[in-house]
Structure formats: structure tokens, C-alpha cells
């Protein structure tokens, strides 16, 4: 187990559990790397037939750890971040991915679901993509995939206004397979993962590949990633992060 990410393998299923509940499972660089390592291991190991993503506590994940985010905005580094490594890795994943989501799924907590093949939500799940609020742009090819899934109007409201989506709406929009009581969430997701392990792996892999335009997805990820990195260096981002740290509303009115 890497700190804050627990990896378990049983019955052909790799389960990756976020275990930073006191911080709402906010993702650090080390956590992103642990998730990427898990996904890479699953791709290389034929005995792993499916991957289940879940989080401890009352939230799936609060998204990026803001302190890591702010540090990245001040850094002179030009290389890919652990977050972008994870995004690229999940975009290339060939094994079936299943998610069990309770409470808040913020930013990448929502956009990663667009790369999962089966998504189970607890009744209290709340999906948000507040990238513009932090003066950045969508990632994980969500600027392409979310409008395709739920339509431009709903996707724009989620991105530009930070408008949350509740579990039942997400189900109705096609972002999830089922909404279940939280006490039943993990069993529902694990049962689905185990069911997939009993299907022919080759046929599953080809079916997933046919359903996803990976070249287009990865190209959009690269475009978003470059713009995201640029936005992190902007005056708007500096104001957004300062306002967050100082617990005040940001003021973008004097910035162009």
C-alpha cells in the first residue's frame, strides 16, 4: 500500500481505494502516481481482469489537493505532472474500469468517470467540475467527452458555473449505471467487476476499443494539458489560489 492509496487484488479484480478521508481524499502527486502505477500493473498482468476505483470516508475525492495545485502554479517545472500522467494512463486503459462513488466527486473525481466503463453512485453522490472557478480549464478530455455524454448546455453549466449534478440527474444523463444506497455501493460495484472477470477478456478489450476514439481522446488531453499548464501560471489562477487560501471570494474584475 502506497500512502493514502490501498491496492488489493482478489478474484481477478484490482481494487484501488483512496484512503485520505480526513482530507476528503484530495489527491496529491504521490496519490496520482500510485493510481497510475496500479493501472499500469493491471494492464501488464493478465490475471487482473478489471479495476475498481473507490474512496474511503464521506467523499469519493475532493479532486486535486489545492496546496499541490498552488505549488505547481509557482513551479518552474515544464514536465508532465503526476496528475497528467494519471489522466493519460486512464485514457489509455484497456481493462474494464468500474467506479464506486459516494459524496463529492470534484474535478478529476468527475472527469475520471468519463473513462470508467461502469459507474455506481451512492444516493448522496455529487459531481462537480469547478475548473473555471480556479481559473483553469477542463482536463481528462472532459471538454470533449462530457458534452458528448450530457449535451453542451449541461456540460457548460458544470464547467463555467461550477454547477453540481446530483446522483439521480447523473443517472438520467447517462453518467452512471445505477444509484444505490451507500451501504450497498461497494458490493454493487464489486459484483459488477467480478461479473466482468467472467467474460472473455479479448472480446471485452476489443469492445472497449471500438467504443472509444482513443486517438481523439488523447489528442484532446494533450491540448487541454498544455492550456491547463499555461493557465496555472496566469494572474487569474494566482488570484483564485490566494482567495482560496485566504477564505475569501476571488476578485477577477481587474484582470484581463
mmCIF file of N, CA and C in Angstrom, residues 119-217:
data_model
loop_
_atom_site.group_PDB
_atom_site.id
_atom_site.type_symbol
_atom_site.label_atom_id
_atom_site.label_comp_id
_atom_site.label_asym_id
_atom_site.label_seq_id
_atom_site.Cartn_x
_atom_site.Cartn_y
_atom_site.Cartn_z
ATOM 1 N N UNK A 119 -20.205 2.806 -13.784
ATOM 2 C CA UNK A 119 -20.163 3.772 -12.678
ATOM 3 C C UNK A 119 -21.375 3.555 -11.784
ATOM 4 N N UNK A 120 -21.112 3.351 -10.497
ATOM 5 C CA UNK A 120 -22.167 3.181 -9.500
ATOM 6 C C UNK A 120 -22.085 4.341 -8.512
ATOM 7 N N UNK A 121 -23.212 4.988 -8.292
ATOM 8 C CA UNK A 121 -23.272 6.155 -7.425
ATOM 9 C C UNK A 121 -24.103 5.868 -6.187
ATOM 10 N N UNK A 122 -23.619 6.344 -5.037
ATOM 11 C CA UNK A 122 -24.465 6.362 -3.841
ATOM 12 C C UNK A 122 -25.498 7.469 -4.011
ATOM 13 N N UNK A 123 -26.554 7.382 -3.234
ATOM 14 C CA UNK A 123 -27.631 8.361 -3.357
ATOM 15 C C UNK A 123 -27.155 9.782 -3.052
ATOM 16 N N UNK A 124 -26.079 9.914 -2.274
ATOM 17 C CA UNK A 124 -25.587 11.245 -1.910
ATOM 18 C C UNK A 124 -24.463 11.739 -2.814
ATOM 19 N N UNK A 125 -24.198 11.041 -3.920
ATOM 20 C CA UNK A 125 -23.116 11.454 -4.813
ATOM 21 C C UNK A 125 -23.426 12.822 -5.415
ATOM 22 N N UNK A 126 -22.363 13.607 -5.580
ATOM 23 C CA UNK A 126 -22.499 14.978 -6.095
ATOM 24 C C UNK A 126 -21.290 15.251 -6.985
ATOM 25 N N UNK A 127 -21.546 15.406 -8.275
ATOM 26 C CA UNK A 127 -20.475 15.560 -9.256
ATOM 27 C C UNK A 127 -20.278 17.034 -9.593
ATOM 28 N N UNK A 128 -19.040 17.516 -9.478
ATOM 29 C CA UNK A 128 -18.761 18.917 -9.805
ATOM 30 C C UNK A 128 -17.453 19.029 -10.586
ATOM 31 N N UNK A 129 -17.413 20.012 -11.489
ATOM 32 C CA UNK A 129 -16.219 20.257 -12.310
ATOM 33 C C UNK A 129 -15.901 21.754 -12.274
ATOM 34 N N UNK A 130 -15.451 22.278 -11.137
ATOM 35 C CA UNK A 130 -15.290 23.732 -10.967
ATOM 36 C C UNK A 130 -13.944 24.259 -11.466
ATOM 37 N N UNK A 131 -13.550 23.872 -12.676
ATOM 38 C CA UNK A 131 -12.248 24.291 -13.191
ATOM 39 C C UNK A 131 -12.175 25.799 -13.398
ATOM 40 N N UNK A 132 -13.210 26.368 -14.001
ATOM 41 C CA UNK A 132 -13.207 27.810 -14.267
ATOM 42 C C UNK A 132 -13.144 28.606 -12.962
ATOM 43 N N UNK A 133 -13.758 28.081 -11.892
ATOM 44 C CA UNK A 133 -13.695 28.764 -10.595
ATOM 45 C C UNK A 133 -12.253 28.946 -10.128
ATOM 46 N N UNK A 134 -11.362 28.029 -10.535
ATOM 47 C CA UNK A 134 -9.950 28.107 -10.161
ATOM 48 C C UNK A 134 -9.107 28.699 -11.293
ATOM 49 N N UNK A 135 -9.792 29.269 -12.277
ATOM 50 C CA UNK A 135 -9.127 29.956 -13.396
ATOM 51 C C UNK A 135 -8.325 29.010 -14.277
ATOM 52 N N UNK A 136 -8.712 27.731 -14.296
ATOM 53 C CA UNK A 136 -8.079 26.772 -15.195
ATOM 54 C C UNK A 136 -9.130 26.240 -16.161
ATOM 55 N N UNK A 137 -8.802 25.190 -16.875
ATOM 56 C CA UNK A 137 -9.694 24.657 -17.909
ATOM 57 C C UNK A 137 -9.935 23.169 -17.656
ATOM 58 N N UNK A 138 -10.953 22.605 -18.283
ATOM 59 C CA UNK A 138 -11.228 21.174 -18.094
ATOM 60 C C UNK A 138 -10.049 20.305 -18.516
ATOM 61 N N UNK A 139 -10.002 19.082 -17.949
ATOM 62 C CA UNK A 139 -8.939 18.130 -18.243
ATOM 63 C C UNK A 139 -9.522 16.752 -18.479
ATOM 64 N N UNK A 140 -8.634 15.773 -18.724
ATOM 65 C CA UNK A 140 -9.030 14.372 -18.945
ATOM 66 C C UNK A 140 -9.947 14.209 -20.152
ATOM 67 N N UNK A 141 -9.783 15.102 -21.153
ATOM 68 C CA UNK A 141 -10.626 15.106 -22.357
ATOM 69 C C UNK A 141 -12.082 15.363 -22.036
ATOM 70 N N UNK A 142 -12.348 15.914 -20.838
ATOM 71 C CA UNK A 142 -13.743 16.157 -20.449
ATOM 72 C C UNK A 142 -14.398 17.234 -21.293
ATOM 73 N N UNK A 143 -13.601 18.165 -21.855
ATOM 74 C CA UNK A 143 -14.190 19.184 -22.731
ATOM 75 C C UNK A 143 -14.764 18.552 -23.992
ATOM 76 N N UNK A 144 -14.287 17.375 -24.343
ATOM 77 C CA UNK A 144 -14.839 16.596 -25.453
ATOM 78 C C UNK A 144 -15.902 15.625 -24.979
ATOM 79 N N UNK A 145 -15.583 14.842 -23.942
ATOM 80 C CA UNK A 145 -16.431 13.712 -23.564
ATOM 81 C C UNK A 145 -17.694 14.114 -22.812
ATOM 82 N N UNK A 146 -17.608 15.126 -21.940
ATOM 83 C CA UNK A 146 -18.793 15.481 -21.163
ATOM 84 C C UNK A 146 -19.907 16.041 -22.038
ATOM 85 N N UNK A 147 -19.639 16.998 -22.971
ATOM 86 C CA UNK A 147 -20.723 17.434 -23.862
ATOM 87 C C UNK A 147 -21.286 16.309 -24.715
ATOM 88 N N UNK A 148 -20.417 15.382 -25.153
ATOM 89 C CA UNK A 148 -20.922 14.252 -25.929
ATOM 90 C C UNK A 148 -21.881 13.400 -25.114
ATOM 91 N N UNK A 149 -21.620 13.295 -23.811
ATOM 92 C CA UNK A 149 -22.424 12.432 -22.935
ATOM 93 C C UNK A 149 -23.719 13.111 -22.486
ATOM 94 N N UNK A 150 -23.631 14.387 -22.096
ATOM 95 C CA UNK A 150 -24.797 15.021 -21.464
ATOM 96 C C UNK A 150 -25.306 16.256 -22.206
ATOM 97 N N UNK A 151 -24.670 16.620 -23.314
ATOM 98 C CA UNK A 151 -25.098 17.785 -24.065
ATOM 99 C C UNK A 151 -24.333 19.039 -23.678
ATOM 100 N N UNK A 152 -24.267 19.985 -24.620
ATOM 101 C CA UNK A 152 -23.489 21.206 -24.413
ATOM 102 C C UNK A 152 -24.005 22.033 -23.242
ATOM 103 N N UNK A 153 -25.311 22.219 -23.161
ATOM 104 C CA UNK A 153 -25.865 23.134 -22.159
ATOM 105 C C UNK A 153 -25.544 22.675 -20.735
ATOM 106 N N UNK A 154 -25.783 21.403 -20.448
ATOM 107 C CA UNK A 154 -25.493 20.895 -19.106
ATOM 108 C C UNK A 154 -23.989 20.914 -18.829
ATOM 109 N N UNK A 155 -23.203 20.505 -19.833
ATOM 110 C CA UNK A 155 -21.746 20.462 -19.630
ATOM 111 C C UNK A 155 -21.199 21.868 -19.391
ATOM 112 N N UNK A 156 -21.676 22.845 -20.140
ATOM 113 C CA UNK A 156 -21.183 24.212 -19.956
ATOM 114 C C UNK A 156 -21.542 24.730 -18.573
ATOM 115 N N UNK A 157 -22.725 24.430 -18.098
ATOM 116 C CA UNK A 157 -23.123 24.872 -16.757
ATOM 117 C C UNK A 157 -22.223 24.239 -15.699
ATOM 118 N N UNK A 158 -21.856 22.976 -15.895
ATOM 119 C CA UNK A 158 -20.964 22.327 -14.937
ATOM 120 C C UNK A 158 -19.568 22.943 -14.971
ATOM 121 N N UNK A 159 -19.074 23.231 -16.171
ATOM 122 C CA UNK A 159 -17.732 23.801 -16.293
ATOM 123 C C UNK A 159 -17.692 25.280 -15.903
ATOM 124 N N UNK A 160 -18.545 26.076 -16.524
ATOM 125 C CA UNK A 160 -18.440 27.533 -16.399
ATOM 126 C C UNK A 160 -19.036 28.060 -15.096
ATOM 127 N N UNK A 161 -20.112 27.452 -14.639
ATOM 128 C CA UNK A 161 -20.756 27.904 -13.405
ATOM 129 C C UNK A 161 -20.379 27.044 -12.206
ATOM 130 N N UNK A 162 -19.691 25.934 -12.448
ATOM 131 C CA UNK A 162 -19.389 25.008 -11.349
ATOM 132 C C UNK A 162 -20.636 24.362 -10.798
ATOM 133 N N UNK A 163 -21.658 24.251 -11.638
ATOM 134 C CA UNK A 163 -22.958 23.741 -11.196
ATOM 135 C C UNK A 163 -22.858 22.244 -10.886
ATOM 136 N N UNK A 164 -23.236 21.817 -9.680
ATOM 137 C CA UNK A 164 -23.136 20.398 -9.335
ATOM 138 C C UNK A 164 -24.244 19.569 -9.984
ATOM 139 N N UNK A 165 -24.000 18.284 -10.086
ATOM 140 C CA UNK A 165 -25.011 17.356 -10.590
ATOM 141 C C UNK A 165 -25.219 16.266 -9.547
ATOM 142 N N UNK A 166 -26.476 16.048 -9.162
ATOM 143 C CA UNK A 166 -26.751 15.028 -8.152
ATOM 144 C C UNK A 166 -26.826 13.646 -8.797
ATOM 145 N N UNK A 167 -26.915 12.640 -7.957
ATOM 146 C CA UNK A 167 -26.815 11.262 -8.432
ATOM 147 C C UNK A 167 -27.934 10.893 -9.403
ATOM 148 N N UNK A 168 -29.159 11.245 -9.077
ATOM 149 C CA UNK A 168 -30.270 10.861 -9.938
ATOM 150 C C UNK A 168 -30.197 11.558 -11.291
ATOM 151 N N UNK A 169 -29.766 12.816 -11.299
ATOM 152 C CA UNK A 169 -29.601 13.520 -12.569
ATOM 153 C C UNK A 169 -28.483 12.886 -13.380
ATOM 154 N N UNK A 170 -27.383 12.531 -12.710
ATOM 155 C CA UNK A 170 -26.273 11.872 -13.403
ATOM 156 C C UNK A 170 -26.719 10.553 -14.026
ATOM 157 N N UNK A 171 -27.547 9.819 -13.310
ATOM 158 C CA UNK A 171 -28.080 8.559 -13.843
ATOM 159 C C UNK A 171 -28.937 8.830 -15.073
ATOM 160 N N UNK A 172 -29.812 9.822 -14.973
ATOM 161 C CA UNK A 172 -30.703 10.146 -16.089
ATOM 162 C C UNK A 172 -29.929 10.652 -17.306
ATOM 163 N N UNK A 173 -28.784 11.306 -17.063
ATOM 164 C CA UNK A 173 -27.968 11.856 -18.154
ATOM 165 C C UNK A 173 -27.064 10.815 -18.799
ATOM 166 N N UNK A 174 -26.955 9.645 -18.212
ATOM 167 C CA UNK A 174 -26.089 8.622 -18.765
ATOM 168 C C UNK A 174 -24.673 8.635 -18.236
ATOM 169 N N UNK A 175 -24.451 9.297 -17.092
ATOM 170 C CA UNK A 175 -23.125 9.304 -16.480
ATOM 171 C C UNK A 175 -22.919 8.146 -15.515
ATOM 172 N N UNK A 176 -23.971 7.406 -15.219
ATOM 173 C CA UNK A 176 -23.876 6.313 -14.252
ATOM 174 C C UNK A 176 -24.771 5.161 -14.674
ATOM 175 N N UNK A 177 -24.458 3.977 -14.145
ATOM 176 C CA UNK A 177 -25.261 2.790 -14.424
ATOM 177 C C UNK A 177 -26.372 2.581 -13.419
ATOM 178 N N UNK A 178 -26.120 3.005 -12.175
ATOM 179 C CA UNK A 178 -27.121 2.795 -11.130
ATOM 180 C C UNK A 178 -26.835 3.731 -9.964
ATOM 181 N N UNK A 179 -27.894 4.047 -9.231
ATOM 182 C CA UNK A 179 -27.796 4.770 -7.959
ATOM 183 C C UNK A 179 -28.299 3.822 -6.883
ATOM 184 N N UNK A 180 -27.482 3.619 -5.853
ATOM 185 C CA UNK A 180 -27.822 2.653 -4.811
ATOM 186 C C UNK A 180 -27.599 3.289 -3.438
ATOM 187 N N UNK A 181 -28.215 2.745 -2.386
ATOM 188 C CA UNK A 181 -27.908 3.227 -1.037
ATOM 189 C C UNK A 181 -26.418 3.075 -0.749
ATOM 190 N N UNK A 182 -25.857 4.003 0.021
ATOM 191 C CA UNK A 182 -24.416 3.979 0.263
ATOM 192 C C UNK A 182 -23.963 2.659 0.874
ATOM 193 N N UNK A 183 -24.783 2.065 1.718
ATOM 194 C CA UNK A 183 -24.403 0.799 2.353
ATOM 195 C C UNK A 183 -24.249 -0.329 1.335
ATOM 196 N N UNK A 184 -24.852 -0.179 0.163
ATOM 197 C CA UNK A 184 -24.795 -1.217 -0.868
ATOM 198 C C UNK A 184 -23.834 -0.879 -2.004
ATOM 199 N N UNK A 185 -23.206 0.306 -1.933
ATOM 200 C CA UNK A 185 -22.426 0.817 -3.066
ATOM 201 C C UNK A 185 -21.268 -0.097 -3.439
ATOM 202 N N UNK A 186 -20.424 -0.418 -2.478
ATOM 203 C CA UNK A 186 -19.224 -1.185 -2.812
ATOM 204 C C UNK A 186 -19.565 -2.583 -3.308
ATOM 205 N N UNK A 187 -20.586 -3.190 -2.727
ATOM 206 C CA UNK A 187 -20.977 -4.534 -3.175
ATOM 207 C C UNK A 187 -21.487 -4.484 -4.613
ATOM 208 N N UNK A 188 -22.295 -3.465 -4.928
ATOM 209 C CA UNK A 188 -22.831 -3.356 -6.287
ATOM 210 C C UNK A 188 -21.700 -3.213 -7.303
ATOM 211 N N UNK A 189 -20.722 -2.364 -6.980
ATOM 212 C CA UNK A 189 -19.612 -2.143 -7.903
ATOM 213 C C UNK A 189 -18.723 -3.385 -8.007
ATOM 214 N N UNK A 190 -18.438 -4.021 -6.871
ATOM 215 C CA UNK A 190 -17.592 -5.217 -6.890
ATOM 216 C C UNK A 190 -18.283 -6.363 -7.609
ATOM 217 N N UNK A 191 -19.573 -6.531 -7.398
ATOM 218 C CA UNK A 191 -20.310 -7.583 -8.099
ATOM 219 C C UNK A 191 -20.204 -7.392 -9.615
ATOM 220 N N UNK A 192 -20.318 -6.136 -10.055
ATOM 221 C CA UNK A 192 -20.203 -5.862 -11.491
ATOM 222 C C UNK A 192 -18.801 -6.168 -11.991
ATOM 223 N N UNK A 193 -17.795 -5.789 -11.194
ATOM 224 C CA UNK A 193 -16.409 -6.062 -11.589
ATOM 225 C C UNK A 193 -16.164 -7.559 -11.712
ATOM 226 N N UNK A 194 -16.648 -8.316 -10.738
ATOM 227 C CA UNK A 194 -16.468 -9.777 -10.778
ATOM 228 C C UNK A 194 -17.200 -10.383 -11.973
ATOM 229 N N UNK A 195 -18.382 -9.853 -12.275
ATOM 230 C CA UNK A 195 -19.118 -10.336 -13.447
ATOM 231 C C UNK A 195 -18.304 -10.127 -14.718
ATOM 232 N N UNK A 196 -17.608 -8.998 -14.807
ATOM 233 C CA UNK A 196 -16.782 -8.740 -15.987
ATOM 234 C C UNK A 196 -15.608 -9.704 -16.086
ATOM 235 N N UNK A 197 -15.067 -10.148 -14.946
ATOM 236 C CA UNK A 197 -13.935 -11.078 -14.985
ATOM 237 C C UNK A 197 -14.334 -12.420 -15.580
ATOM 238 N N UNK A 198 -15.610 -12.702 -15.597
ATOM 239 C CA UNK A 198 -16.085 -13.975 -16.135
ATOM 240 C C UNK A 198 -16.409 -13.893 -17.624
ATOM 241 N N UNK A 199 -16.299 -12.702 -18.200
ATOM 242 C CA UNK A 199 -16.497 -12.535 -19.633
ATOM 243 C C UNK A 199 -15.164 -12.747 -20.351
ATOM 244 N N UNK A 200 -15.201 -13.071 -21.656
ATOM 245 C CA UNK A 200 -13.946 -13.276 -22.403
ATOM 246 C C UNK A 200 -13.159 -11.970 -22.497
ATOM 247 N N UNK A 201 -11.933 -11.987 -21.987
ATOM 248 C CA UNK A 201 -11.134 -10.762 -21.885
ATOM 249 C C UNK A 201 -10.853 -10.140 -23.253
ATOM 250 N N UNK A 202 -10.592 -10.985 -24.250
ATOM 251 C CA UNK A 202 -10.308 -10.456 -25.581
ATOM 252 C C UNK A 202 -11.483 -9.698 -26.161
ATOM 253 N N UNK A 203 -12.667 -10.277 -26.045
ATOM 254 C CA UNK A 203 -13.860 -9.617 -26.569
ATOM 255 C C UNK A 203 -14.148 -8.314 -25.819
ATOM 256 N N UNK A 204 -13.924 -8.338 -24.492
ATOM 257 C CA UNK A 204 -14.124 -7.111 -23.717
ATOM 258 C C UNK A 204 -13.174 -6.017 -24.168
ATOM 259 N N UNK A 205 -11.911 -6.372 -24.349
ATOM 260 C CA UNK A 205 -10.907 -5.393 -24.743
ATOM 261 C C UNK A 205 -11.230 -4.769 -26.093
ATOM 262 N N UNK A 206 -11.607 -5.596 -27.045
ATOM 263 C CA UNK A 206 -11.924 -5.091 -28.380
ATOM 264 C C UNK A 206 -13.179 -4.229 -28.340
ATOM 265 N N UNK A 207 -14.170 -4.661 -27.568
ATOM 266 C CA UNK A 207 -15.408 -3.875 -27.451
ATOM 267 C C UNK A 207 -15.119 -2.489 -26.895
ATOM 268 N N UNK A 208 -14.289 -2.430 -25.841
ATOM 269 C CA UNK A 208 -13.940 -1.123 -25.269
ATOM 270 C C UNK A 208 -13.220 -0.267 -26.303
ATOM 271 N N UNK A 209 -12.285 -0.867 -27.032
ATOM 272 C CA UNK A 209 -11.538 -0.107 -28.037
ATOM 273 C C UNK A 209 -12.452 0.425 -29.121
ATOM 274 N N UNK A 210 -13.425 -0.369 -29.541
ATOM 275 C CA UNK A 210 -14.365 0.066 -30.570
ATOM 276 C C UNK A 210 -15.253 1.217 -30.086
ATOM 277 N N UNK A 211 -15.537 1.226 -28.793
ATOM 278 C CA UNK A 211 -16.441 2.237 -28.246
ATOM 279 C C UNK A 211 -15.755 3.573 -27.957
ATOM 280 N N UNK A 212 -14.413 3.599 -27.990
ATOM 281 C CA UNK A 212 -13.669 4.805 -27.629
ATOM 282 C C UNK A 212 -12.729 5.211 -28.760
ATOM 283 N N UNK A 213 -12.816 6.475 -29.180
ATOM 284 C CA UNK A 213 -11.894 7.010 -30.177
ATOM 285 C C UNK A 213 -10.648 7.486 -29.427
ATOM 286 N N UNK A 214 -9.745 6.521 -29.118
ATOM 287 C CA UNK A 214 -8.625 6.827 -28.237
ATOM 288 C C UNK A 214 -7.710 7.906 -28.821
ATOM 289 N N UNK A 215 -7.485 7.864 -30.117
ATOM 290 C CA UNK A 215 -6.609 8.870 -30.729
ATOM 291 C C UNK A 215 -7.162 10.280 -30.502
ATOM 292 N N UNK A 216 -8.454 10.433 -30.705
ATOM 293 C CA UNK A 216 -9.084 11.748 -30.500
ATOM 294 C C UNK A 216 -9.054 12.138 -29.026
ATOM 295 N N UNK A 217 -9.303 11.171 -28.148
ATOM 296 C CA UNK A 217 -9.300 11.445 -26.707
ATOM 297 C C UNK A 217 -7.921 11.893 -26.245
#
